[in-house]
Tab-separated table of C-alpha atoms and ligand atoms in Angstrom:
chain	number	residue	atom	x	y	z
B	444	MET	CA	-6.686	-129.580	71.577
B	445	ARG	CA	-10.295	-129.839	70.671
B	446	THR	CA	-12.760	-128.118	73.205
B	447	VAL	CA	-16.909	-128.541	73.090
B	448	PHE	CA	-18.139	-126.531	75.056
B	449	ALA	CA	-21.850	-129.020	74.831
B	450	ASN	CA	-26.115	-128.745	76.069
B	451	GLY	CA	-25.864	-124.487	76.462
B	452	VAL	CA	-28.168	-122.010	75.251
B	453	VAL	CA	-25.291	-120.066	72.430
B	454	PHE	CA	-26.730	-116.264	71.460
B	455	SER	CA	-26.130	-116.078	67.713
B	456	GLY	CA	-26.471	-111.423	67.669
B	457	THR	CA	-29.887	-112.354	67.227
B	458	GLY	CA	-31.556	-115.594	69.183
B	459	PHE	CA	-30.756	-118.332	70.757
B	460	ALA	CA	-30.401	-122.072	69.913
B	461	ARG	CA	-29.358	-125.586	71.699
B	462	HIS	CA	-25.966	-125.662	70.105
B	463	ASP	CA	-22.128	-127.059	70.933
B	464	VAL	CA	-19.741	-124.274	70.628
B	465	VAL	CA	-16.222	-125.967	69.666
B	466	VAL	CA	-12.990	-124.515	70.186
B	467	GLU	CA	-9.451	-125.092	68.231
B	468	GLY	CA	-6.915	-122.736	69.543
B	469	ASP	CA	-7.625	-119.384	69.175
B	470	ARG	CA	-10.871	-120.300	67.304
B	471	ILE	CA	-14.125	-120.797	66.606
B	472	VAL	CA	-14.153	-124.512	64.718
B	473	GLY	CA	-18.076	-125.556	65.007
B	474	VAL	CA	-21.422	-123.809	65.873
B	475	GLY	CA	-24.375	-126.921	65.156
B	476	GLU	CA	-26.430	-129.295	66.914
B	477	ARG	CA	-24.920	-132.586	68.163
B	478	LEU	CA	-21.263	-131.667	66.218
B	479	ALA	CA	-19.244	-134.603	65.601
B	480	ARG	CA	-16.779	-135.338	68.937
B	481	ASP	CA	-12.897	-136.638	68.529
B	482	PRO	CA	-12.183	-138.782	72.367
B	483	ARG	CA	-9.750	-136.940	72.912
B	484	ASP	CA	-12.501	-133.392	73.081
B	485	ARG	CA	-11.738	-131.781	76.314
B	486	VAL	CA	-16.055	-131.730	76.761
B	487	LEU	CA	-17.636	-128.841	78.799
B	488	ASP	CA	-21.153	-129.341	79.996
B	489	CYS	CA	-23.080	-126.179	79.688
B	490	GLU	CA	-26.791	-127.665	80.938
B	491	GLY	CA	-28.549	-123.875	81.851
B	492	ARG	CA	-26.342	-121.956	80.703
B	493	VAL	CA	-26.241	-119.714	78.259
B	494	LEU	CA	-23.066	-118.404	75.398
B	495	CYS	CA	-22.647	-115.441	73.301
B	496	ALA	CA	-19.669	-112.973	73.080
B	497	PRO	CA	-18.511	-111.467	75.458
B	498	PHE	CA	-19.072	-107.307	75.915
B	499	VAL	CA	-17.933	-104.511	74.998
B	500	ASP	CA	-19.111	-101.237	77.608
B	501	LEU	CA	-18.858	-97.871	74.966
B	502	HIS	CA	-18.874	-95.349	78.422
B	503	THR	CA	-15.709	-96.420	81.399
B	504	HIS	CA	-13.725	-93.784	83.293
B	505	LEU	CA	-10.466	-95.623	83.522
B	506	ARG	CA	-9.218	-92.727	85.458
B	507	PHE	CA	-6.249	-92.454	83.554
B	508	PRO	CA	-3.806	-90.314	83.952
B	509	GLY	CA	-4.703	-87.322	86.935
B	510	VAL	CA	-6.630	-89.524	89.280
B	511	ASP	CA	-5.626	-92.915	90.056
B	512	GLU	CA	-6.382	-92.151	92.978
B	513	ALA	CA	-10.068	-93.531	92.912
B	514	ASP	CA	-8.481	-96.855	91.455
B	515	ASP	CA	-6.532	-98.203	89.167
B	516	PRO	CA	-6.227	-99.537	85.448
B	517	GLU	CA	-5.577	-103.125	86.071
B	518	SER	CA	-8.047	-103.239	88.683
B	519	ILE	CA	-10.669	-102.214	86.440
B	520	ALA	CA	-9.788	-104.871	83.907
B	521	ARG	CA	-10.135	-107.048	85.606
B	522	ALA	CA	-13.279	-106.235	86.993
B	523	ALA	CA	-14.535	-105.637	83.641
B	524	LEU	CA	-13.976	-109.603	82.477
B	525	ALA	CA	-15.379	-110.649	85.782
B	526	GLY	CA	-18.040	-108.968	84.762
B	527	GLY	CA	-17.617	-110.837	81.012
B	528	PHE	CA	-16.544	-107.913	79.362
B	529	ALA	CA	-13.431	-107.768	77.182
B	530	VAL	CA	-12.752	-104.152	75.120
B	531	LEU	CA	-14.307	-100.825	76.322
B	532	VAL	CA	-14.099	-97.040	76.199
B	533	ALA	CA	-12.558	-95.109	78.188
B	534	MET	CA	-13.581	-91.515	78.263
B	535	ALA	CA	-11.215	-88.634	77.730
B	536	ASN	CA	-12.363	-86.583	81.398
B	537	THR	CA	-8.683	-87.572	82.927
B	538	VAL	CA	-6.444	-84.720	83.892
B	539	PRO	CA	-4.966	-83.769	82.182
B	540	PRO	CA	-7.651	-84.515	79.154
B	541	ILE	CA	-7.373	-86.554	76.399
B	542	ASP	CA	-7.094	-83.780	73.611
B	543	ARG	CA	-4.399	-84.711	71.431
B	544	VAL	CA	-2.042	-86.535	70.041
B	545	SER	CA	0.415	-86.915	72.488
B	546	ARG	CA	-2.240	-87.662	74.966
B	547	PHE	CA	-3.493	-90.327	73.206
B	548	LYS	CA	-0.452	-91.870	72.641
B	549	GLU	CA	0.861	-92.019	76.407
B	550	ALA	CA	-3.005	-93.141	77.952
B	551	SER	CA	-3.196	-95.939	74.466
B	552	GLU	CA	0.094	-97.147	75.367
B	553	ARG	CA	0.205	-97.739	79.578
B	554	PHE	CA	-3.643	-99.746	78.402
B	555	HIS	CA	-2.178	-101.677	76.148
B	556	GLY	CA	-0.841	-104.598	78.437
B	557	LEU	CA	-4.157	-105.288	80.285
B	558	VAL	CA	-6.392	-108.065	80.467
B	559	ILE	CA	-8.757	-106.456	77.916
B	560	GLU	CA	-8.452	-103.820	75.248
B	561	VAL	CA	-9.129	-100.482	75.667
B	562	ILE	CA	-10.042	-98.179	73.068
B	563	GLN	CA	-9.172	-94.751	74.398
B	564	ALA	CA	-11.603	-91.477	73.626
B	565	ALA	CA	-10.656	-88.644	72.659
B	566	THR	CA	-12.097	-85.281	74.242
B	567	VAL	CA	-14.097	-82.933	71.323
B	568	THR	CA	-12.766	-79.719	72.709
B	569	MET	CA	-9.868	-78.553	73.566
B	570	GLU	CA	-8.664	-79.228	77.371
B	571	ARG	CA	-13.025	-80.101	77.398
B	572	GLN	CA	-13.488	-77.008	77.554
B	573	GLY	CA	-16.698	-76.801	74.638
B	574	GLU	CA	-15.228	-73.674	72.437
B	575	ARG	CA	-12.619	-74.752	70.210
B	576	LEU	CA	-12.590	-78.346	68.497
B	577	VAL	CA	-9.477	-80.854	68.851
B	578	ASP	CA	-7.071	-81.367	65.884
B	579	VAL	CA	-9.525	-85.036	64.588
B	580	GLU	CA	-7.776	-84.739	61.099
B	581	GLU	CA	-4.644	-85.822	63.762
B	582	LEU	CA	-5.767	-87.481	66.139
B	583	VAL	CA	-7.581	-90.136	63.564
B	584	GLU	CA	-4.153	-90.591	61.636
B	585	ALA	CA	-3.496	-91.321	65.580
B	586	GLY	CA	-6.493	-93.851	65.995
B	587	VAL	CA	-9.093	-92.566	67.731
B	588	SER	CA	-12.672	-93.484	66.352
B	589	ILE	CA	-14.401	-92.338	68.968
B	590	LEU	CA	-14.527	-88.280	71.150
B	591	SER	CA	-16.704	-87.299	73.563
B	592	ASP	CA	-15.944	-84.299	76.171
B	593	ASP	CA	-17.941	-86.346	78.571
B	594	GLY	CA	-18.312	-85.422	81.812
B	595	SER	CA	-19.832	-82.313	81.045
B	596	GLY	CA	-21.678	-81.721	77.517
B	597	ILE	CA	-21.085	-79.171	74.247
B	598	GLN	CA	-23.333	-76.315	75.129
B	599	ARG	CA	-21.944	-74.326	72.244
B	600	SER	CA	-24.214	-74.938	69.250
B	601	ASP	CA	-21.260	-73.851	66.723
B	602	VAL	CA	-19.000	-76.077	68.315
B	603	MET	CA	-21.515	-78.587	67.926
B	604	ARG	CA	-22.459	-78.031	64.362
B	605	ASP	CA	-18.040	-78.135	63.590
B	606	ALA	CA	-17.945	-81.412	65.863
B	607	LEU	CA	-20.701	-83.107	63.350
B	608	VAL	CA	-19.325	-82.034	60.160
B	609	ALA	CA	-15.322	-83.383	61.882
B	610	SER	CA	-17.210	-86.395	62.800
B	611	GLN	CA	-18.576	-87.044	58.496
B	612	GLU	CA	-15.780	-85.784	57.186
B	613	TYR	CA	-13.260	-88.410	58.929
B	614	ASP	CA	-15.628	-91.382	59.948
B	615	VAL	CA	-14.857	-90.592	63.483
B	616	VAL	CA	-18.238	-91.219	66.318
B	617	ILE	CA	-19.614	-87.658	68.281
B	618	ALA	CA	-21.318	-89.050	71.559
B	619	GLN	CA	-22.343	-86.568	73.566
B	620	HIS	CA	-23.363	-86.321	77.240
B	621	SER	CA	-26.334	-84.188	76.690
B	622	GLU	CA	-26.914	-81.778	79.899
B	623	ASP	CA	-27.356	-78.265	79.789
B	624	ALA	CA	-25.750	-76.403	81.934
B	625	LEU	CA	-27.293	-73.606	82.414
B	626	LEU	CA	-30.705	-76.265	83.584
B	627	ALA	CA	-29.116	-78.614	85.193
B	628	GLY	CA	-27.467	-75.498	87.644
B	629	ASP	CA	-26.027	-77.031	90.930
B	630	GLY	CA	-28.466	-79.773	91.019
B	631	VAL	CA	-27.522	-83.129	92.664
B	632	VAL	CA	-30.852	-85.191	92.549
B	633	ASN	CA	-33.618	-85.984	90.369
B	634	ASP	CA	-36.033	-82.854	89.437
B	635	GLY	CA	-38.773	-83.815	92.013
B	636	ALA	CA	-40.011	-84.883	95.914
B	637	PHE	CA	-36.593	-85.618	97.107
B	638	ALA	CA	-35.055	-82.640	95.450
B	639	PRO	CA	-36.403	-80.373	98.572
B	640	LEU	CA	-36.753	-83.161	100.885
B	641	LEU	CA	-32.804	-83.045	101.165
B	642	GLY	CA	-32.754	-79.232	100.254
B	643	VAL	CA	-30.423	-79.808	97.618
B	644	GLY	CA	-31.182	-78.382	93.755
B	645	SER	CA	-32.316	-80.785	90.660
B	646	ILE	CA	-31.333	-81.466	86.964
B	647	PRO	CA	-34.641	-82.175	85.316
B	648	GLU	CA	-35.015	-84.152	82.237
B	649	VAL	CA	-35.888	-81.630	80.575
B	650	ALA	CA	-32.179	-80.401	80.747
B	651	GLU	CA	-31.543	-83.566	79.316
B	652	SER	CA	-33.867	-83.666	76.454
B	653	VAL	CA	-33.090	-80.069	75.028
B	654	MET	CA	-29.360	-81.153	74.007
B	655	VAL	CA	-31.430	-84.415	72.145
B	656	ALA	CA	-33.649	-82.462	70.654
B	657	ARG	CA	-30.989	-79.673	69.242
B	658	ASP	CA	-28.415	-82.404	67.945
B	659	ILE	CA	-30.506	-84.271	66.569
B	660	GLU	CA	-31.701	-81.067	64.920
B	661	LEU	CA	-27.916	-80.829	63.679
B	662	LEU	CA	-28.241	-84.543	62.526
B	663	LYS	CA	-30.642	-83.476	60.224
B	664	VAL	CA	-28.825	-80.601	58.278
B	665	ILE	CA	-25.564	-82.713	59.006
B	666	PRO	CA	-25.094	-85.961	58.294
B	667	GLY	CA	-22.119	-86.023	60.778
B	668	ARG	CA	-22.381	-89.482	63.622
B	669	LEU	CA	-23.435	-89.202	66.844
B	670	HIS	CA	-23.850	-91.132	69.892
B	671	LEU	CA	-26.179	-90.472	72.758
B	672	GLN	CA	-24.548	-90.995	76.848
B	673	HIS	CA	-26.981	-92.380	79.633
B	674	VAL	CA	-29.793	-91.583	78.266
B	675	SER	CA	-32.385	-90.761	81.479
B	676	ALA	CA	-34.572	-89.115	79.922
B	677	ARG	CA	-38.397	-89.633	78.649
B	678	GLU	CA	-38.222	-87.301	75.742
B	679	SER	CA	-34.980	-88.155	75.002
B	680	LEU	CA	-35.818	-91.492	74.442
B	681	ASN	CA	-38.515	-90.777	71.888
B	682	LEU	CA	-36.661	-88.364	70.350
B	683	PHE	CA	-33.958	-90.747	69.443
B	684	ARG	CA	-36.714	-93.525	68.839
B	685	GLN	CA	-37.853	-91.324	66.157
B	686	ALA	CA	-35.045	-90.157	65.213
B	687	LYS	CA	-33.383	-93.648	63.840
B	688	ARG	CA	-37.142	-94.136	61.901
B	689	GLU	CA	-36.074	-91.516	59.891
B	690	GLY	CA	-32.604	-93.258	59.207
B	691	LEU	CA	-29.901	-90.676	60.579
B	692	ARG	CA	-26.760	-92.067	62.380
B	693	ILE	CA	-27.624	-91.649	65.375
B	694	SER	CA	-27.417	-94.565	68.545
B	695	ALA	CA	-27.396	-94.422	72.193
B	696	GLU	CA	-26.826	-95.887	75.294
B	697	VAL	CA	-28.634	-96.757	78.809
B	698	ALA	CA	-26.634	-97.271	82.349
B	699	PRO	CA	-26.935	-100.646	84.091
B	700	HIS	CA	-28.634	-98.034	87.021
B	701	HIS	CA	-30.544	-96.412	85.461
B	702	LEU	CA	-32.749	-99.470	84.824
B	703	LEU	CA	-33.042	-100.424	88.219
B	704	LEU	CA	-32.702	-97.527	90.573
B	705	THR	CA	-34.917	-94.788	90.439
B	706	ASP	CA	-34.709	-91.509	92.434
B	707	SER	CA	-36.679	-93.032	95.908
B	708	ARG	CA	-32.199	-94.306	96.747
B	709	VAL	CA	-31.341	-90.698	97.245
B	710	ALA	CA	-34.198	-90.524	99.916
B	711	GLN	CA	-31.960	-90.925	102.908
B	712	GLY	CA	-28.724	-88.869	101.667
B	713	ASP	CA	-27.098	-91.419	100.517
B	714	PRO	CA	-24.334	-90.462	97.976
B	715	ARG	CA	-23.648	-93.860	97.095
B	716	PHE	CA	-26.164	-92.795	94.430
B	717	LYS	CA	-25.593	-89.625	93.768
B	718	VAL	CA	-24.719	-89.907	89.759
B	719	ASN	CA	-25.332	-87.279	86.522
B	720	PRO	CA	-27.761	-88.153	85.140
B	721	PRO	CA	-29.456	-88.720	88.511
B	722	LEU	CA	-31.270	-91.639	88.860
B	723	ARG	CA	-35.015	-90.591	87.671
B	724	SER	CA	-38.513	-91.726	88.541
B	725	VAL	CA	-39.995	-95.007	88.795
B	726	ALA	CA	-42.347	-94.114	84.940
B	727	THR	CA	-39.045	-92.702	83.377
B	728	GLN	CA	-36.931	-96.410	85.250
B	729	MET	CA	-40.086	-98.140	82.898
B	730	ALA	CA	-39.589	-96.483	79.842
B	731	LEU	CA	-35.933	-96.785	79.487
B	732	VAL	CA	-36.151	-99.955	79.811
B	733	GLN	CA	-38.681	-100.437	77.389
B	734	GLY	CA	-35.885	-99.078	75.263
B	735	VAL	CA	-33.727	-101.595	76.034
B	736	ARG	CA	-36.548	-104.418	75.346
B	737	ASP	CA	-37.999	-103.439	72.076
B	738	GLY	CA	-33.918	-102.819	71.041
B	739	THR	CA	-34.321	-98.826	71.021
B	740	PHE	CA	-30.950	-98.186	72.784
B	741	ASP	CA	-28.121	-99.809	71.164
B	742	ALA	CA	-25.666	-100.135	73.614
B	743	ILE	CA	-26.240	-101.176	77.664
B	744	ALA	CA	-23.481	-98.613	79.026
B	745	THR	CA	-22.542	-98.472	82.499
B	746	ASP	CA	-20.560	-95.443	83.270
B	747	HIS	CA	-18.168	-97.074	85.718
B	748	ALA	CA	-16.816	-93.685	87.579
B	749	PRO	CA	-14.434	-95.187	90.509
B	750	HIS	CA	-13.399	-93.241	93.649
B	751	PRO	CA	-11.323	-92.198	96.442
B	752	HIS	CA	-13.833	-92.539	99.358
B	753	GLN	CA	-13.119	-88.685	100.308
B	754	ARG	CA	-14.557	-87.845	97.979
B	755	LYS	CA	-18.478	-90.035	98.588
B	756	ALA	CA	-18.299	-89.788	102.122
B	757	GLY	CA	-19.660	-86.258	103.149
B	758	SER	CA	-22.949	-84.881	102.469
B	759	ILE	CA	-25.117	-85.937	98.915
B	760	ARG	CA	-24.627	-82.517	97.859
B	761	GLU	CA	-20.689	-82.199	98.401
B	762	ALA	CA	-20.364	-85.506	97.259
B	763	ALA	CA	-19.086	-86.816	93.659
B	764	PHE	CA	-21.151	-88.010	90.689
B	765	GLY	CA	-20.986	-91.362	89.887
B	766	MET	CA	-20.963	-95.322	90.980
B	767	LEU	CA	-19.107	-98.250	89.971
B	768	GLY	CA	-21.449	-100.831	87.964
B	769	LEU	CA	-19.046	-102.504	85.641
B	770	ALA	CA	-18.578	-105.581	87.488
B	771	GLU	CA	-22.781	-106.722	88.157
B	772	ALA	CA	-23.192	-105.121	84.916
B	773	PHE	CA	-25.323	-107.375	82.572
B	774	SER	CA	-26.783	-108.281	85.910
B	775	VAL	CA	-28.474	-105.400	86.944
B	776	ALA	CA	-29.335	-104.978	83.390
B	777	TRP	CA	-30.825	-107.916	83.368
B	778	THR	CA	-32.603	-108.354	87.088
B	779	ALA	CA	-34.306	-104.670	85.811
B	780	LEU	CA	-35.233	-106.201	82.666
B	781	SER	CA	-36.591	-110.025	84.289
B	782	ARG	CA	-38.617	-108.817	86.024
B	783	THR	CA	-40.525	-107.224	83.381
B	784	ALA	CA	-41.021	-110.606	81.466
B	785	GLY	CA	-41.977	-112.406	84.252
B	786	GLY	CA	-38.666	-113.296	86.699
B	787	VAL	CA	-36.350	-115.816	85.852
B	788	GLN	CA	-38.426	-118.580	86.018
B	789	MET	CA	-40.016	-117.726	82.945
B	790	LEU	CA	-36.700	-118.673	80.821
B	791	ALA	CA	-36.648	-122.141	82.727
B	792	ASP	CA	-41.009	-122.732	81.831
B	793	SER	CA	-40.795	-120.878	77.619
B	794	ASP	CA	-39.128	-122.265	74.851
B	795	LEU	CA	-35.993	-120.466	73.215
B	796	GLY	CA	-38.519	-118.397	71.102
B	797	GLY	CA	-40.553	-116.779	74.553
B	798	PRO	CA	-41.035	-113.271	75.734
B	799	ALA	CA	-38.131	-113.797	78.605
B	800	TRP	CA	-35.724	-115.135	76.643
B	801	ALA	CA	-36.155	-112.639	74.421
B	802	THR	CA	-36.067	-110.383	76.898
B	803	LEU	CA	-32.630	-111.680	77.824
B	804	ALA	CA	-31.805	-111.305	73.891
B	805	SER	CA	-32.398	-107.722	74.291
B	806	VAL	CA	-29.642	-107.312	76.979
B	807	LEU	CA	-26.746	-109.595	75.562
B	808	SER	CA	-27.650	-107.328	71.993
B	809	ALA	CA	-26.979	-104.799	74.168
B	810	LEU	CA	-23.788	-105.460	75.403
B	811	THR	CA	-22.457	-106.971	71.888
B	812	THR	CA	-23.268	-106.355	68.700
B	813	GLY	CA	-24.774	-103.068	69.919
B	814	PRO	CA	-21.962	-101.771	70.972
B	815	GLY	CA	-20.197	-103.550	68.609
B	816	THR	CA	-21.656	-101.831	65.839
B	817	VAL	CA	-21.225	-98.297	66.776
B	818	LEU	CA	-18.078	-98.717	66.913
B	819	GLY	CA	-17.659	-100.655	64.125
B	820	ARG	CA	-16.683	-104.389	64.033
B	821	SER	CA	-18.217	-107.507	65.586
B	822	ALA	CA	-19.176	-108.710	68.127
B	823	GLN	CA	-21.675	-112.231	66.984
B	824	LEU	CA	-20.623	-115.704	68.247
B	825	ARG	CA	-20.191	-117.449	65.379
B	826	GLN	CA	-18.357	-120.100	63.746
B	827	GLY	CA	-14.678	-119.357	62.267
B	828	ALA	CA	-14.717	-116.329	64.632
B	829	LEU	CA	-11.969	-115.631	67.620
B	830	ALA	CA	-12.329	-117.615	70.743
B	831	ASN	CA	-13.711	-115.197	72.104
B	832	LEU	CA	-17.121	-116.742	75.201
B	833	VAL	CA	-18.466	-115.771	77.484
B	834	ILE	CA	-20.423	-118.175	79.558
B	835	LEU	CA	-23.132	-116.671	82.019
B	836	ASP	CA	-25.536	-118.811	84.869
B	837	PRO	CA	-28.796	-116.338	83.636
B	838	TYR	CA	-30.270	-117.945	87.338
B	839	ALA	CA	-27.334	-117.963	89.620
B	840	ALA	CA	-27.138	-114.624	91.820
B	841	PRO	CA	-24.050	-112.748	91.323
B	842	ARG	CA	-20.805	-114.590	93.793
B	843	VAL	CA	-20.425	-111.495	95.066
B	844	VAL	CA	-21.207	-108.242	95.090
B	845	PRO	CA	-19.237	-105.503	95.352
B	846	SER	CA	-16.425	-106.759	92.934
B	847	ARG	CA	-13.841	-107.570	94.895
B	848	TRP	CA	-11.619	-106.362	92.060
B	849	TYR	CA	-12.708	-103.203	92.745
B	850	ARG	CA	-10.515	-100.899	95.117
B	851	SER	CA	-12.557	-97.969	94.796
B	852	GLY	CA	-16.239	-98.224	97.363
B	853	ASN	CA	-19.364	-97.040	95.676
B	854	SER	CA	-20.995	-99.538	94.544
B	855	PRO	CA	-24.609	-98.632	94.912
B	856	TYR	CA	-25.600	-102.844	95.271
B	857	VAL	CA	-23.923	-103.606	97.738
B	858	GLY	CA	-27.485	-105.800	99.729
B	859	GLU	CA	-29.112	-105.534	96.004
B	860	GLU	CA	-30.869	-108.898	94.911
B	861	LEU	CA	-29.493	-109.658	91.442
B	862	VAL	CA	-29.806	-112.183	89.515
B	863	GLY	CA	-27.492	-113.369	86.275
B	864	ARG	CA	-24.039	-113.852	86.550
B	865	VAL	CA	-20.378	-114.365	84.213
B	866	ASP	CA	-19.101	-117.661	84.962
B	867	ASP	CA	-16.560	-118.243	82.246
B	868	VAL	CA	-14.363	-115.675	80.717
B	869	LEU	CA	-12.253	-117.237	76.890
B	870	VAL	CA	-10.561	-114.643	74.960
B	871	ARG	CA	-8.423	-115.660	71.352
B	872	GLY	CA	-9.108	-119.319	72.694
B	873	ALA	CA	-7.733	-118.546	76.714
B	874	GLN	CA	-9.577	-118.936	79.572
B	875	LEU	CA	-9.619	-115.823	81.593
B	876	VAL	CA	-11.955	-116.094	84.193
B	877	ALA	CA	-13.207	-119.635	85.570
B	878	ASP	CA	-15.855	-119.801	87.798
B	879	GLY	CA	-15.744	-116.595	88.250
B	880	GLU	CA	-12.475	-115.736	89.423
B	881	VAL	CA	-9.892	-113.634	87.696
B	882	LEU	CA	-6.748	-116.305	86.234
B	883	ASP	CA	-4.195	-113.852	84.765
B	884	ALA	CA	-1.572	-113.769	87.408
O	1326	LIG	ZN1	-21.698	-88.113	81.150
């Protein structure tokens, strides 16, 4: 039986069109205007909704192995799916870290039966100590495609040089958590008005951008493959924009929370808003939003980081860094971006080529084709592709915030007014999310 998703607005990866999407078995067999129908077709009306490819998250903490008191991979996978994600990259800063083939295989096997696809990253250095490079050749043979010491930046320039040389030789991505440890010190929040108010140390933007600058300089002499994780500084964005213009093999992601939230959230010392890199000033937040809007950022990536209650319960100084945001990623990013485009009502009032729609396109490409390209795969809704599909409502508020699929409670979005929600998700023709409900057992 064929299913016709009728009257929706289809995002092709670049722009929008009012098209029907026809699914048969596990394939998209038609995308177009007023396609011929068969009386036996099941027709679903998608009026007022947007259809696109499922999202790809380049940055998730799945907390396996060793840190699963925060949440389990099954719940995280369901939250991801409810948020429209079908693929995610699991960070390697686990206990123990994923720095060798046996650990990579163990984690990959653990994730194999999940409702979404997990790409397990490996670390760049042994034990994530920043001193000795992992055996890249062996890891690549085992299936590794992306390496990151996320949680800390690679401090030693010679180690980073060697990592970039290896990335060129073995065609892998080196994803960098850009942070100079000495400049970040024991900082807790952004360098601004709130650190002295709270009596805690600060993490200035330059702690990030100084490492971005170094890595770009290295990339100019070593044509490796660099990806910048959770960019949160204006100067990092400027340097990245320039490096991209010069044709370097570089990509970058921004986190949804840096697009919506600013450092004033920490004014009361609420540890839910403690994240690394920290929430920044309004001026920086606006610059980051612009970086998505103009297509500079390749990806919006969540940095979803579940923590057990006790690690987020104490003072902001003692609490762990990190926040949730997988299920809410689209809503959070779209809320932040739509404000700059006159609000969601502008969508209804303008044609598909208008600026409000261009803004939605920038959010959707940063969740689909952008991160897909970083991973070297297509994440496009098109005829002939697998029937992987997200149906979203850009006008409606999300159903439940935070997602009830989370087991941990460190969401910064409780009580937040968000707009945009994921209604349905199909993977290989099978409906896995219906009206926001994850359908697996
Ligand atoms: Zn990080």
